[in-house]
Amino acid sequence: MKLITAIIQTDKLDEVREALMKAEITRITVSRCAGHGQDQGDVSLYRGHEVKPNLIPKTRIDIAVNDAFVDATLKAIVDAARTGNIGDGKIIVTQIDQIMRIRTGETGGDAI
C-alpha cells in the first residue's frame, strides 16, 4: 500500500480529478496549501517597490492506493497536471505500514 501525495497548481484540480476517475481512482482527499519551490511567484509592484510573494497557493491531493494502482495513479496525475512550466508541482509516494477503516474495522488493502 502506498500514500500518493500530489502538490499541483490549483487550476488543475478538476482535470486531475477527472483523470483519476477515468483511471478508476475515486477515493481522494483534497486540501488547499501554499508553498514554493523553484517557482518563487510573480514579482509585483507595491508603492514603487518590488514585492515577491512568500508562498504560492497550491492544491494537495492525498490518495491511498494498493500497489497495483500506483502506476496508473501517477500517470493520471502527471498527464492532467503537467504544463511543462516551473510550478507544475511534485508527487511524493510513501509506504503505508498500516491502515484501518474506522466504520468497519477493516485493515490493510481492504480498508482502501
PDB file of C-alpha atoms in Angstrom:
ATOM      1  CA  MET A   1       0.000   0.000   0.000  1.00  0.00           C
ATOM      2  CA  LYS A   2       1.196   3.474  -0.828  1.00  0.00           C
ATOM      3  CA  LEU A   3       0.213   7.031   0.014  1.00  0.00           C
ATOM      4  CA  ILE A   4       0.495   9.277  -3.023  1.00  0.00           C
ATOM      5  CA  THR A   5       0.677  12.981  -2.221  1.00  0.00           C
ATOM      6  CA  ALA A   6       0.493  15.363  -5.168  1.00  0.00           C
ATOM      7  CA  ILE A   7       1.039  19.108  -4.883  1.00  0.00           C
ATOM      8  CA  ILE A   8      -0.423  20.676  -8.026  1.00  0.00           C
ATOM      9  CA  GLN A   9      -1.491  24.030  -9.422  1.00  0.00           C
ATOM     10  CA  THR A  10      -4.908  24.940  -8.061  1.00  0.00           C
ATOM     11  CA  ASP A  11      -6.439  25.437 -11.509  1.00  0.00           C
ATOM     12  CA  LYS A  12      -5.516  21.861 -12.495  1.00  0.00           C
ATOM     13  CA  LEU A  13      -7.618  20.185  -9.798  1.00  0.00           C
ATOM     14  CA  ASP A  14     -10.668  19.453 -11.961  1.00  0.00           C
ATOM     15  CA  GLU A  15      -8.535  17.987 -14.758  1.00  0.00           C
ATOM     16  CA  VAL A  16      -6.594  15.803 -12.326  1.00  0.00           C
ATOM     17  CA  ARG A  17      -9.756  14.628 -10.569  1.00  0.00           C
ATOM     18  CA  GLU A  18     -11.368  13.670 -13.898  1.00  0.00           C
ATOM     19  CA  ALA A  19      -8.209  11.813 -14.991  1.00  0.00           C
ATOM     20  CA  LEU A  20      -8.165   9.917 -11.690  1.00  0.00           C
ATOM     21  CA  MET A  21     -11.820   8.954 -12.087  1.00  0.00           C
ATOM     22  CA  LYS A  22     -11.113   7.630 -15.611  1.00  0.00           C
ATOM     23  CA  ALA A  23      -8.291   5.541 -14.101  1.00  0.00           C
ATOM     24  CA  GLU A  24     -10.821   4.199 -11.540  1.00  0.00           C
ATOM     25  CA  ILE A  25      -9.168   6.053  -8.640  1.00  0.00           C
ATOM     26  CA  THR A  26     -12.163   7.513  -6.812  1.00  0.00           C
ATOM     27  CA  ARG A  27     -11.104   7.931  -3.193  1.00  0.00           C
ATOM     28  CA  ILE A  28      -9.089  11.104  -2.744  1.00  0.00           C
ATOM     29  CA  THR A  29      -8.579  13.812  -0.153  1.00  0.00           C
ATOM     30  CA  VAL A  30      -8.030  17.384  -1.325  1.00  0.00           C
ATOM     31  CA  SER A  31      -6.677  20.294   0.722  1.00  0.00           C
ATOM     32  CA  ARG A  32      -5.543  23.798  -0.033  1.00  0.00           C
ATOM     33  CA  CYS A  33      -1.957  24.611   0.801  1.00  0.00           C
ATOM     34  CA  ALA A  34       0.741  27.152  -0.001  1.00  0.00           C
ATOM     35  CA  GLY A  35       4.448  26.951  -0.674  1.00  0.00           C
ATOM     36  CA  HIS A  36       7.124  27.372  -3.281  1.00  0.00           C
ATOM     37  CA  GLY A  37       9.984  25.552  -4.875  1.00  0.00           C
ATOM     38  CA  GLN A  38      11.808  26.907  -7.893  1.00  0.00           C
ATOM     39  CA  ASP A  39       8.724  28.989  -8.684  1.00  0.00           C
ATOM     40  CA  GLN A  40       9.044  31.957  -6.348  1.00  0.00           C
ATOM     41  CA  GLY A  41       5.919  33.675  -7.667  1.00  0.00           C
ATOM     42  CA  ASP A  42       5.481  36.761  -9.805  1.00  0.00           C
ATOM     43  CA  VAL A  43       7.135  39.982  -8.732  1.00  0.00           C
ATOM     44  CA  SER A  44       4.616  42.799  -8.343  1.00  0.00           C
ATOM     45  CA  LEU A  45       4.947  46.481  -7.644  1.00  0.00           C
ATOM     46  CA  TYR A  46       3.507  47.946  -4.457  1.00  0.00           C
ATOM     47  CA  ARG A  47       4.009  51.664  -3.881  1.00  0.00           C
ATOM     48  CA  GLY A  48       7.007  51.687  -6.199  1.00  0.00           C
ATOM     49  CA  HIS A  49       8.766  48.722  -4.573  1.00  0.00           C
ATOM     50  CA  GLU A  50       9.122  45.227  -5.976  1.00  0.00           C
ATOM     51  CA  VAL A  51       7.323  42.689  -3.811  1.00  0.00           C
ATOM     52  CA  LYS A  52       7.748  38.925  -4.123  1.00  0.00           C
ATOM     53  CA  PRO A  53       5.119  36.718  -2.532  1.00  0.00           C
ATOM     54  CA  ASN A  54       6.480  34.294   0.045  1.00  0.00           C
ATOM     55  CA  LEU A  55       4.067  31.455  -0.639  1.00  0.00           C
ATOM     56  CA  ILE A  56       2.105  30.436  -3.720  1.00  0.00           C
ATOM     57  CA  PRO A  57      -1.357  28.842  -3.388  1.00  0.00           C
ATOM     58  CA  LYS A  58      -1.345  25.164  -4.376  1.00  0.00           C
ATOM     59  CA  THR A  59      -3.641  22.163  -4.019  1.00  0.00           C
ATOM     60  CA  ARG A  60      -2.642  18.988  -2.204  1.00  0.00           C
ATOM     61  CA  ILE A  61      -4.176  15.644  -3.131  1.00  0.00           C
ATOM     62  CA  ASP A  62      -3.678  12.591  -0.896  1.00  0.00           C
ATOM     63  CA  ILE A  63      -4.560   9.169  -2.288  1.00  0.00           C
ATOM     64  CA  ALA A  64      -4.079   5.821  -0.534  1.00  0.00           C
ATOM     65  CA  VAL A  65      -3.804   3.020  -3.096  1.00  0.00           C
ATOM     66  CA  ASN A  66      -2.943  -0.641  -3.276  1.00  0.00           C
ATOM     67  CA  ASP A  67       0.378  -1.354  -5.015  1.00  0.00           C
ATOM     68  CA  ALA A  68      -1.352  -2.394  -8.256  1.00  0.00           C
ATOM     69  CA  PHE A  69      -2.793   1.127  -8.694  1.00  0.00           C
ATOM     70  CA  VAL A  70       0.384   3.179  -8.114  1.00  0.00           C
ATOM     71  CA  ASP A  71       1.496   3.475 -11.743  1.00  0.00           C
ATOM     72  CA  ALA A  72      -1.998   4.272 -13.043  1.00  0.00           C
ATOM     73  CA  THR A  73      -2.423   6.934 -10.358  1.00  0.00           C
ATOM     74  CA  LEU A  74       0.925   8.576 -11.122  1.00  0.00           C
ATOM     75  CA  LYS A  75       0.237   8.575 -14.864  1.00  0.00           C
ATOM     76  CA  ALA A  76      -3.212  10.133 -14.427  1.00  0.00           C
ATOM     77  CA  ILE A  77      -1.865  12.921 -12.223  1.00  0.00           C
ATOM     78  CA  VAL A  78       1.135  13.711 -14.432  1.00  0.00           C
ATOM     79  CA  ASP A  79      -0.859  13.652 -17.674  1.00  0.00           C
ATOM     80  CA  ALA A  80      -3.504  16.015 -16.282  1.00  0.00           C
ATOM     81  CA  ALA A  81      -1.314  18.367 -14.218  1.00  0.00           C
ATOM     82  CA  ARG A  82       1.727  18.848 -16.472  1.00  0.00           C
ATOM     83  CA  THR A  83       2.027  22.174 -18.285  1.00  0.00           C
ATOM     84  CA  GLY A  84       5.772  21.949 -18.854  1.00  0.00           C
ATOM     85  CA  ASN A  85       6.402  25.118 -16.856  1.00  0.00           C
ATOM     86  CA  ILE A  86       8.070  25.669 -13.498  1.00  0.00           C
ATOM     87  CA  GLY A  87       5.474  25.316 -10.753  1.00  0.00           C
ATOM     88  CA  ASP A  88       3.672  22.207 -12.043  1.00  0.00           C
ATOM     89  CA  GLY A  89       4.196  20.594  -8.641  1.00  0.00           C
ATOM     90  CA  LYS A  90       5.520  17.412  -7.083  1.00  0.00           C
ATOM     91  CA  ILE A  91       4.329  13.875  -6.398  1.00  0.00           C
ATOM     92  CA  ILE A  92       5.550  12.016  -3.324  1.00  0.00           C
ATOM     93  CA  VAL A  93       4.992   8.275  -2.873  1.00  0.00           C
ATOM     94  CA  THR A  94       5.365   6.848   0.628  1.00  0.00           C
ATOM     95  CA  GLN A  95       4.901   3.380   2.053  1.00  0.00           C
ATOM     96  CA  ILE A  96       1.848   2.759   4.250  1.00  0.00           C
ATOM     97  CA  ASP A  97       2.534   0.268   7.018  1.00  0.00           C
ATOM     98  CA  GLN A  98      -0.998   0.051   8.342  1.00  0.00           C
ATOM     99  CA  ILE A  99      -4.414   1.453   7.506  1.00  0.00           C
ATOM    100  CA  MET A 100      -7.799   0.929   9.135  1.00  0.00           C
ATOM    101  CA  ARG A 101     -11.314   1.898   8.111  1.00  0.00           C
ATOM    102  CA  ILE A 102     -12.919   3.309  11.235  1.00  0.00           C
ATOM    103  CA  ARG A 103     -16.508   2.407  10.317  1.00  0.00           C
ATOM    104  CA  THR A 104     -15.921  -1.327   9.702  1.00  0.00           C
ATOM    105  CA  GLY A 105     -12.583  -2.052  11.346  1.00  0.00           C
ATOM    106  CA  GLU A 106     -11.200  -3.403   8.055  1.00  0.00           C
ATOM    107  CA  THR A 107      -7.412  -3.211   7.789  1.00  0.00           C
ATOM    108  CA  GLY A 108      -4.795  -3.364   5.074  1.00  0.00           C
ATOM    109  CA  GLY A 109      -5.713  -3.286   1.383  1.00  0.00           C
ATOM    110  CA  ASP A 110      -9.388  -3.959   2.187  1.00  0.00           C
ATOM    111  CA  ALA A 111      -9.566  -0.639   4.058  1.00  0.00           C
ATOM    112  CA  ILE A 112      -8.574   1.301   0.941  1.00  0.00           C
TER     113      ILE A 112
END
